[in-house]
PDB file of C-alpha atoms in Angstrom:
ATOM      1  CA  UNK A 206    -133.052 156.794 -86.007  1.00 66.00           C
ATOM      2  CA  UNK A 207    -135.287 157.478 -89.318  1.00 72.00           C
ATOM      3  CA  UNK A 208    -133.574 159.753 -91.302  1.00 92.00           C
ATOM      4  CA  UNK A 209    -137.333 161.043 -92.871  1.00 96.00           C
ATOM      5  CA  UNK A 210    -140.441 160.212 -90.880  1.00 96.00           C
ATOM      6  CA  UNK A 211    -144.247 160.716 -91.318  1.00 96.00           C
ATOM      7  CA  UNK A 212    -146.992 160.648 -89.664  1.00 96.00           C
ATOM      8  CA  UNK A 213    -149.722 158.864 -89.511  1.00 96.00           C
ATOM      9  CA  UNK A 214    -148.838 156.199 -91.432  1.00 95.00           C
ATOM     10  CA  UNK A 215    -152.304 155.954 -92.048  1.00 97.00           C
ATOM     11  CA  UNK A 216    -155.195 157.973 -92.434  1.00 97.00           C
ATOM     12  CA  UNK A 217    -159.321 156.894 -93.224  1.00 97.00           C
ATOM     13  CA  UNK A 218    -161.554 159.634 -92.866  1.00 97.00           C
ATOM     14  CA  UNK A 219    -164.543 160.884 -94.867  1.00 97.00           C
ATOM     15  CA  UNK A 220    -164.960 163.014 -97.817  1.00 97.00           C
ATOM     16  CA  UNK A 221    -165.199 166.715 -96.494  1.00 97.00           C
ATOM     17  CA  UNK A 222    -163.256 166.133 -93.705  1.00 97.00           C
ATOM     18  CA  UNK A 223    -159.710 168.438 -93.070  1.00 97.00           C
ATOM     19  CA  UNK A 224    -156.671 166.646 -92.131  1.00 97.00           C
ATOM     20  CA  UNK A 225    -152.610 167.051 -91.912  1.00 97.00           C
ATOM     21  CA  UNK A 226    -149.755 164.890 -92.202  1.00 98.00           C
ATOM     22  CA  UNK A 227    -146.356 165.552 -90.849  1.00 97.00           C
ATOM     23  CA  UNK A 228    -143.083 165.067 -91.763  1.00 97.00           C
ATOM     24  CA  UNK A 229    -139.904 165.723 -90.088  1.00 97.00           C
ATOM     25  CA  UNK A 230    -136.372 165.019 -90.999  1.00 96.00           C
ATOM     26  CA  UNK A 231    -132.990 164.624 -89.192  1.00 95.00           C
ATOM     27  CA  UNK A 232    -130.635 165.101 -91.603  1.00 93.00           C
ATOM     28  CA  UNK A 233    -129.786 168.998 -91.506  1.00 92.00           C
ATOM     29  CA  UNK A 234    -131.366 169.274 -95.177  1.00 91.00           C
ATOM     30  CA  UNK A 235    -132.562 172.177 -96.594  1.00 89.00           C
ATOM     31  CA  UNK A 236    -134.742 171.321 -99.341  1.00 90.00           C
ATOM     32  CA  UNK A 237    -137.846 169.336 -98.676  1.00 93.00           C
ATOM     33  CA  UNK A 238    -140.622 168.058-100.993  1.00 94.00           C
ATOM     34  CA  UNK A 239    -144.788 166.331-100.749  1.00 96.00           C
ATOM     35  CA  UNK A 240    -145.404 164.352-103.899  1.00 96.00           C
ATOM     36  CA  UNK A 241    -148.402 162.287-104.265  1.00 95.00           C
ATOM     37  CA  UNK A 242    -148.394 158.809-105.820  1.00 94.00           C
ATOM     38  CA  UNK A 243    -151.603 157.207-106.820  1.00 91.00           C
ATOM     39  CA  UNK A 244    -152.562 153.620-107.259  1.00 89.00           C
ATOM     40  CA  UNK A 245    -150.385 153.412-110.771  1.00 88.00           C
ATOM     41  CA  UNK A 246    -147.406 154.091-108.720  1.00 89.00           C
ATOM     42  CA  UNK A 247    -146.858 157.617-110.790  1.00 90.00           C
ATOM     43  CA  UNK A 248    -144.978 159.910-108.559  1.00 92.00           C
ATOM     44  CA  UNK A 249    -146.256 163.621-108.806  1.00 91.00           C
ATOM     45  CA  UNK A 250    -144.329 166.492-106.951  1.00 92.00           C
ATOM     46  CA  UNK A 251    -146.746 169.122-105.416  1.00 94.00           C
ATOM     47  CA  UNK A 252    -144.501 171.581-103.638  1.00 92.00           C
ATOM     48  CA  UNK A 253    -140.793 172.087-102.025  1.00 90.00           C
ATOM     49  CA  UNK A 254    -139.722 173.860 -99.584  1.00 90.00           C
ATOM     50  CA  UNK A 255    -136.083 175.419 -99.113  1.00 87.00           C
ATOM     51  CA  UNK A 256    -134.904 176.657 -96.118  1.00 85.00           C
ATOM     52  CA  UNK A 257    -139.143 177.415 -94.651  1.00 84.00           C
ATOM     53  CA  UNK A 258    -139.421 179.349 -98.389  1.00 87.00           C
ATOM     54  CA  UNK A 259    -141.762 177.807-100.897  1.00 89.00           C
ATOM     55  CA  UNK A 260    -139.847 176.508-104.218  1.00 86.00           C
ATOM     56  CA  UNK A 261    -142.006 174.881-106.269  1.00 85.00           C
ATOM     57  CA  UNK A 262    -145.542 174.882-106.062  1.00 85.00           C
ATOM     58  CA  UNK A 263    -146.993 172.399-108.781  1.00 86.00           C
ATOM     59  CA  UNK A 264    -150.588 173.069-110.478  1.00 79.00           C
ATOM     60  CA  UNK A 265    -152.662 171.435-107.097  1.00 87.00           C
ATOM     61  CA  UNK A 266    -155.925 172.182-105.755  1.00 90.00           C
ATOM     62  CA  UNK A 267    -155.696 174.823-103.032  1.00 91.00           C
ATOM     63  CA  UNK A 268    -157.304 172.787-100.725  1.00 95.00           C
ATOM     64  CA  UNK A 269    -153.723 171.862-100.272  1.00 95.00           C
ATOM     65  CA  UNK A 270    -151.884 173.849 -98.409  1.00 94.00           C
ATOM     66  CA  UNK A 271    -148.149 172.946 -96.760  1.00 94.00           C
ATOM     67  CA  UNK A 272    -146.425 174.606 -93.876  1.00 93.00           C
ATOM     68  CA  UNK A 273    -142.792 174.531 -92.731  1.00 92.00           C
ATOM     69  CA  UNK A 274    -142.370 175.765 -89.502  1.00 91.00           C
ATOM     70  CA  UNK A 275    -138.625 175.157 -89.728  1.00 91.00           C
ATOM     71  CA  UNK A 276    -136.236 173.433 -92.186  1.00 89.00           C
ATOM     72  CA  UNK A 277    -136.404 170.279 -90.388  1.00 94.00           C
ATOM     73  CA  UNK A 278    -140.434 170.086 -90.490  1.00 95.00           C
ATOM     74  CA  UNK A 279    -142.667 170.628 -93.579  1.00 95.00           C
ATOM     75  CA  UNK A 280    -146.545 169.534 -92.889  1.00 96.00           C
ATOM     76  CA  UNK A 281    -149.318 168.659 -95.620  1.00 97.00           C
ATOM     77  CA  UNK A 282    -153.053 170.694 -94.528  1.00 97.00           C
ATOM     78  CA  UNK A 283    -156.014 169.226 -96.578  1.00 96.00           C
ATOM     79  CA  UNK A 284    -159.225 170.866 -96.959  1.00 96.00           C
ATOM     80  CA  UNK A 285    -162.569 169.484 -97.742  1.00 97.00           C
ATOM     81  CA  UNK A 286    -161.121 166.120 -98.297  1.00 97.00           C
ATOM     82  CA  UNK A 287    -161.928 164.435-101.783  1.00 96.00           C
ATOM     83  CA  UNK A 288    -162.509 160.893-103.087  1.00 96.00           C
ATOM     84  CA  UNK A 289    -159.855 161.734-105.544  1.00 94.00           C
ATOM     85  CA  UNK A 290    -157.519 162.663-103.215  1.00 96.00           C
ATOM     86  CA  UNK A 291    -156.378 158.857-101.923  1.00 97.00           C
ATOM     87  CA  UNK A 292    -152.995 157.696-102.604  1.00 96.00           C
ATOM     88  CA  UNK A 293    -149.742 157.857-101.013  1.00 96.00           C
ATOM     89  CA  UNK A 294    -148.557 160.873 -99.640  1.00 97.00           C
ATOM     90  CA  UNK A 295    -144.783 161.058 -99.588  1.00 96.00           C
ATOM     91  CA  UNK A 296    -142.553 163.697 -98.066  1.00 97.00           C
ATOM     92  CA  UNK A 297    -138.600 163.415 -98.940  1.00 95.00           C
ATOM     93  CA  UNK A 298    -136.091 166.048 -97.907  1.00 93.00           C
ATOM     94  CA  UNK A 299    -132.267 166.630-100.002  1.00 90.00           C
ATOM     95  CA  UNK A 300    -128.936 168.525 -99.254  1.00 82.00           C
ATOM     96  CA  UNK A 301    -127.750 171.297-100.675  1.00 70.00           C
ATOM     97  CA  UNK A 302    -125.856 171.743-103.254  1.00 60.00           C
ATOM     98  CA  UNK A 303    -128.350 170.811-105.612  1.00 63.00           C
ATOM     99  CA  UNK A 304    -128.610 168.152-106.989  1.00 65.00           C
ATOM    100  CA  UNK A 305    -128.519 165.460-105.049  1.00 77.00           C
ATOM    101  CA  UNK A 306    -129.636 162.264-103.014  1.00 86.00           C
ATOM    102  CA  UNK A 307    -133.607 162.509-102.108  1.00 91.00           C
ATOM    103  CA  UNK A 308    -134.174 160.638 -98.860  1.00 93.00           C
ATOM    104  CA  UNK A 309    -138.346 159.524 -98.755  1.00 95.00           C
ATOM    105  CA  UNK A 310    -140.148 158.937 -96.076  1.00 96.00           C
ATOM    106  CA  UNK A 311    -142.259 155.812 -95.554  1.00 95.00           C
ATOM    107  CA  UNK A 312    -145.080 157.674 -97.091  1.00 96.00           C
ATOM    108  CA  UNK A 313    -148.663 158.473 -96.133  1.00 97.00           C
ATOM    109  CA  UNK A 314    -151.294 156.244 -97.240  1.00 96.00           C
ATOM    110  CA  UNK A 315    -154.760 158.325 -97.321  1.00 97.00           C
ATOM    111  CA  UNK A 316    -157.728 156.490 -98.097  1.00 97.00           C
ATOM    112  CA  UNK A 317    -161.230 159.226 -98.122  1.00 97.00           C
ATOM    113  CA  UNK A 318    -164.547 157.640 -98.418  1.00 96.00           C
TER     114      UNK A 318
ATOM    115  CA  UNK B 213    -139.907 170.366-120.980  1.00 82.00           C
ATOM    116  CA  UNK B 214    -137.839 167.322-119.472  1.00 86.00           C
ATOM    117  CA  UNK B 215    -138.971 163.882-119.579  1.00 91.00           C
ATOM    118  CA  UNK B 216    -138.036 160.796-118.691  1.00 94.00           C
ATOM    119  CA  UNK B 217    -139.830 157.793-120.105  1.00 95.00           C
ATOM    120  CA  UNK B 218    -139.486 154.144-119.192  1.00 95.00           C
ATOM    121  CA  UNK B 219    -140.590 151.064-120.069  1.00 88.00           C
ATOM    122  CA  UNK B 220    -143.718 149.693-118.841  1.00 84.00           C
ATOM    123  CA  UNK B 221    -144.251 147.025-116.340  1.00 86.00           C
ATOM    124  CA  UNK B 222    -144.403 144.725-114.665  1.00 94.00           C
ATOM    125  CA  UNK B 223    -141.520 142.677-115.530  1.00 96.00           C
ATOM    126  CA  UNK B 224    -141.674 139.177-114.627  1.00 97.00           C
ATOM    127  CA  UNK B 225    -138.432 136.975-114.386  1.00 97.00           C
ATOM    128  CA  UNK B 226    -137.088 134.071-112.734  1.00 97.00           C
ATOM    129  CA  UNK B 227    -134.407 134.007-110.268  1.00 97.00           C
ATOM    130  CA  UNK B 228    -130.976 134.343-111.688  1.00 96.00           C
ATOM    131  CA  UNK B 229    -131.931 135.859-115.014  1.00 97.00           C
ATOM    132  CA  UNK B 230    -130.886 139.120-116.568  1.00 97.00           C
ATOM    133  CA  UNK B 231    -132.336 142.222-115.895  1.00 97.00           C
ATOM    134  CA  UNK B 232    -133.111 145.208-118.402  1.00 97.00           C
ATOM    135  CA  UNK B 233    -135.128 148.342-117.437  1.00 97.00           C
ATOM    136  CA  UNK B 234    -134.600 150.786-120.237  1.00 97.00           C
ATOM    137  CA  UNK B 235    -135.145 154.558-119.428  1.00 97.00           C
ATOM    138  CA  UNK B 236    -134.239 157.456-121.660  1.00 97.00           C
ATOM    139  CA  UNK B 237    -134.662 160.972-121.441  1.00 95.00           C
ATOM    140  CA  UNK B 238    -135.673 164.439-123.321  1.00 93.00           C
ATOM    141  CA  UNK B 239    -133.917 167.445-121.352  1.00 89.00           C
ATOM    142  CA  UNK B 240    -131.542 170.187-122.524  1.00 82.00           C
ATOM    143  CA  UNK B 241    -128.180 170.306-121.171  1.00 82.00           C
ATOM    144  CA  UNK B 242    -126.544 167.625-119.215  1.00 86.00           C
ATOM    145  CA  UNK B 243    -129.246 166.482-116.899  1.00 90.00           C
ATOM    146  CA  UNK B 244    -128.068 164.174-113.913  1.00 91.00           C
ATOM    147  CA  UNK B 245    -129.532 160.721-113.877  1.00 94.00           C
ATOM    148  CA  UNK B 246    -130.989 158.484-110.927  1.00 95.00           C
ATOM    149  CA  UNK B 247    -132.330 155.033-110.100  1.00 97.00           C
ATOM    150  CA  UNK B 248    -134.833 154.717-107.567  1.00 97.00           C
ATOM    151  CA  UNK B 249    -136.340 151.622-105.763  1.00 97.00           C
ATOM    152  CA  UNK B 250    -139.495 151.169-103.862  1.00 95.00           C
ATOM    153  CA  UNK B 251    -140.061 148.181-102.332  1.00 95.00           C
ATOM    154  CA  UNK B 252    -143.309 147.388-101.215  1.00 91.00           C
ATOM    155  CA  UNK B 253    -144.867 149.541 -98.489  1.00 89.00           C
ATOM    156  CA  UNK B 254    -141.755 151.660 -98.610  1.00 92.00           C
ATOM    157  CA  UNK B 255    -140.876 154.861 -99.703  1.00 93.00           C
ATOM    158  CA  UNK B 256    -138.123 155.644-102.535  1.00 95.00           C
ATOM    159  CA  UNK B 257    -134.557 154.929-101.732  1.00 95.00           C
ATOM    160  CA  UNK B 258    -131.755 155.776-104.433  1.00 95.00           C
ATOM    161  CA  UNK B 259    -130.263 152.595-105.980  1.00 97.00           C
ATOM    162  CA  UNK B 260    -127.487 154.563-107.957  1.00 96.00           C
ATOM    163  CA  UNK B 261    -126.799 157.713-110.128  1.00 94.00           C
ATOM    164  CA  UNK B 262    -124.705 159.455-112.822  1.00 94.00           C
ATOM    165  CA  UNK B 263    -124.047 163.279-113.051  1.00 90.00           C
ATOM    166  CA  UNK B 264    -122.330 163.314-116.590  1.00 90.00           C
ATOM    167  CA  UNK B 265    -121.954 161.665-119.726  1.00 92.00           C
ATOM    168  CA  UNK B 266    -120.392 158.265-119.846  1.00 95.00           C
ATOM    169  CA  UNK B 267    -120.590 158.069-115.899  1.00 95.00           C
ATOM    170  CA  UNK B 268    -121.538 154.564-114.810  1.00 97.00           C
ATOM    171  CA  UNK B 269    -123.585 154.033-111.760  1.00 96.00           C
ATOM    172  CA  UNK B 270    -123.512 151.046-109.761  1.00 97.00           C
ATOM    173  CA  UNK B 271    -124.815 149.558-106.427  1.00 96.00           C
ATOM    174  CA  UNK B 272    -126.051 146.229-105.392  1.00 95.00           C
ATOM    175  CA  UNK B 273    -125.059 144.365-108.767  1.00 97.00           C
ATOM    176  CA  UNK B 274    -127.433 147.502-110.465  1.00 98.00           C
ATOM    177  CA  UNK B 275    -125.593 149.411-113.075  1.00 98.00           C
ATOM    178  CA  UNK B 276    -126.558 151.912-115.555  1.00 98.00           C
ATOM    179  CA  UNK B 277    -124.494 154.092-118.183  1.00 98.00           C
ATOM    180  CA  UNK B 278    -125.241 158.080-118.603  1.00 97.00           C
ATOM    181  CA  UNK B 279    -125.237 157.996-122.394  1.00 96.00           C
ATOM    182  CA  UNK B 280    -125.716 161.110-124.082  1.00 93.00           C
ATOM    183  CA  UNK B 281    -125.704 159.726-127.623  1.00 94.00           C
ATOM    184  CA  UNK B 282    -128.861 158.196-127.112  1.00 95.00           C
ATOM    185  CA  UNK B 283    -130.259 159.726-124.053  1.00 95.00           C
ATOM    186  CA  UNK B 284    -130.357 156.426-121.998  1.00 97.00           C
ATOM    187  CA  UNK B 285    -129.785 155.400-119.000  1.00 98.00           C
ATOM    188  CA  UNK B 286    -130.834 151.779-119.034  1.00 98.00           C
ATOM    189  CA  UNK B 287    -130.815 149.889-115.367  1.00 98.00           C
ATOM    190  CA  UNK B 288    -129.035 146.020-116.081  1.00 98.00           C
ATOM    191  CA  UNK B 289    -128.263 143.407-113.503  1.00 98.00           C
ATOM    192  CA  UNK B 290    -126.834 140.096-114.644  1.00 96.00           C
ATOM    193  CA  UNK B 291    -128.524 138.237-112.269  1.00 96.00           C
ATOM    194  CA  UNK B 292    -131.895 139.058-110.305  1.00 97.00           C
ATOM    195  CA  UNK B 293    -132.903 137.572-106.990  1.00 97.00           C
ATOM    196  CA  UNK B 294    -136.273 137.085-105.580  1.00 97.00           C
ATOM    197  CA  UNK B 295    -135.681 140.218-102.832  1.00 96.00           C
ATOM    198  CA  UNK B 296    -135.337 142.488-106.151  1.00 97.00           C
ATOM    199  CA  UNK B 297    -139.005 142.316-106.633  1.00 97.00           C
ATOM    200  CA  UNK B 298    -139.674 146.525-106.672  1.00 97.00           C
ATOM    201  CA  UNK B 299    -140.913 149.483-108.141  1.00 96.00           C
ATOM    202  CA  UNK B 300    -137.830 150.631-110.400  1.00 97.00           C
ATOM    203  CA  UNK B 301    -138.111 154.468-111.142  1.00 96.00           C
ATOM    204  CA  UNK B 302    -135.669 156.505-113.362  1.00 97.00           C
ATOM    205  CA  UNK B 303    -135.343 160.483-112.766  1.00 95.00           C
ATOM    206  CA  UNK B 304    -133.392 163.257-113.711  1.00 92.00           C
ATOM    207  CA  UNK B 305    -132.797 166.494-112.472  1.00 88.00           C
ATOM    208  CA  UNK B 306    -130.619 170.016-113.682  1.00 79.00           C
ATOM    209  CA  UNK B 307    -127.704 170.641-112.150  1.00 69.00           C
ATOM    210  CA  UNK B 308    -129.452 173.738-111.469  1.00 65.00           C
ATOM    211  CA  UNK B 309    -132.717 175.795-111.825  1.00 64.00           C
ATOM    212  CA  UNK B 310    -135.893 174.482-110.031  1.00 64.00           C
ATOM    213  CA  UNK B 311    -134.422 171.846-107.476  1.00 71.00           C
ATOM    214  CA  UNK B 312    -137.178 169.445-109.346  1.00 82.00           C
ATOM    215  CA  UNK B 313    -136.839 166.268-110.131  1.00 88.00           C
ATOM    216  CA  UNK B 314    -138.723 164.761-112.815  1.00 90.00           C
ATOM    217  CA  UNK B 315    -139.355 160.675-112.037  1.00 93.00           C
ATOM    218  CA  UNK B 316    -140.508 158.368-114.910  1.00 94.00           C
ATOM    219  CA  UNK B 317    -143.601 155.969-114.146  1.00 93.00           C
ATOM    220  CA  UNK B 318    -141.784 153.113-112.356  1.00 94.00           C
ATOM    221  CA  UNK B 319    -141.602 149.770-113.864  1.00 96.00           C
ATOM    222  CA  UNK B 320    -142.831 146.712-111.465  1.00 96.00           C
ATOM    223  CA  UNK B 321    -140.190 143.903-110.858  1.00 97.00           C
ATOM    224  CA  UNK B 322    -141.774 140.544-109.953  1.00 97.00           C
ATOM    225  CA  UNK B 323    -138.965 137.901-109.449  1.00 97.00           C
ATOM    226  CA  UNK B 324    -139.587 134.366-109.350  1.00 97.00           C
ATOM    227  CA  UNK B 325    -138.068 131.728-107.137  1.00 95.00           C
TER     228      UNK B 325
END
């Protein structure tokens, strides 16, 4: 079973558009984390979630907007999609006590035209 | 604030030659210390860490020292294969505080047959 999974795996869609990704994890983790990596490879955190309560919240548009349901599920909402805004989206999740392991999923690639 | 800085890619050897990827660091306190891998199309995936000074992590034929005295935590392996061919990315994180990690910019592995 995949310890962190996304979905989609990919996503095309034009600039304006709104779309989500998903990402759930089966590892009983409370801590869970987007971070956006662009063509470079350089890994930027955008927010993390602990236990459904927002932790860190990184200086990003607020056309992005996440949502954890519950601690196993924390979902990516994007508004009035950008050009700037392709890359690869990555969720990853982490155990308590802090700090330790991050398990990634196998990211998010978002490609707006 | 804390940052972690490594050297820049990529990194081209040939199979069975020795591998170097420094990384040091700029944090207060006593940081812990992680290498990441990301092979293509993948997401990250911890190669080995180091919570305290002196501490040697090691996995795969990977290692890398926690050395205060120079805040480094260079990533060696005596002798590469082609399947190492990765994204390399040091991190660190407090043993407290923000649950944040911070990850340096990766450095590209190309191995050679």
């Amino acid at each position: 079973d995949t310890a962190v999974s996304q979905t989609p795996k990919y996503l095309v869609t034009q600039m304006g558009n709104d779309k989500s990704i998903k990402c759930e994890q089966n590892l009983g983790h409370d801590t869970m984390y987007w971070y956006k990596q662009d063509s470079k490879k350089f890994l930027k955190i955008m927010f993390s979630y602990n236990n459904k309560e927002l932790i860190i919240n990184e200086t990003v548009p607020n056309r992005f907007s996440p949502k954890s349901p519950d601690k196993a599920h924390l979902n990516l909402h994007i508004n009035s999609l950008e050009l700037g805004d392709s890359a690869v989206y990555f969720c990853a999740s982490q155990a308590n006590p802090f700090p330790d392991t991050q398990y990634f999923g196998p990211g998010t690639r978002l490609t707006v035209l | 604030g804390d940052s972690v800085t490594q050297m820049e890619g990529p990194v081209t050897l040939s199979e069975e030659a020795f591998l170097t990827i420094n990384c040091t660091y700029t944090a207060t306190g006593y940081p812990s210390l992680f290498w990441y891998v990301q092979y293509p199309g993948e997401g990250l995936q911890l190669l080995l860490k180091a919570t305290k000074a002196d501490d040697k992590g090691s996995n795969k034929g990977f290692e890398a020292t926690y050395r205060k005295e120079t805040t480094s935590f260079h990533l060696e392996k005596g002798s590469v294969q082609v399947s190492d061919s990765a994204v390399y990315f040091c991190a660190l994180t407090r043993p407290s505080g923000t649950y944040k990690y911070i990850f340096g910019t990766g450095t590209r592995l190309k191995v050679l047959a």
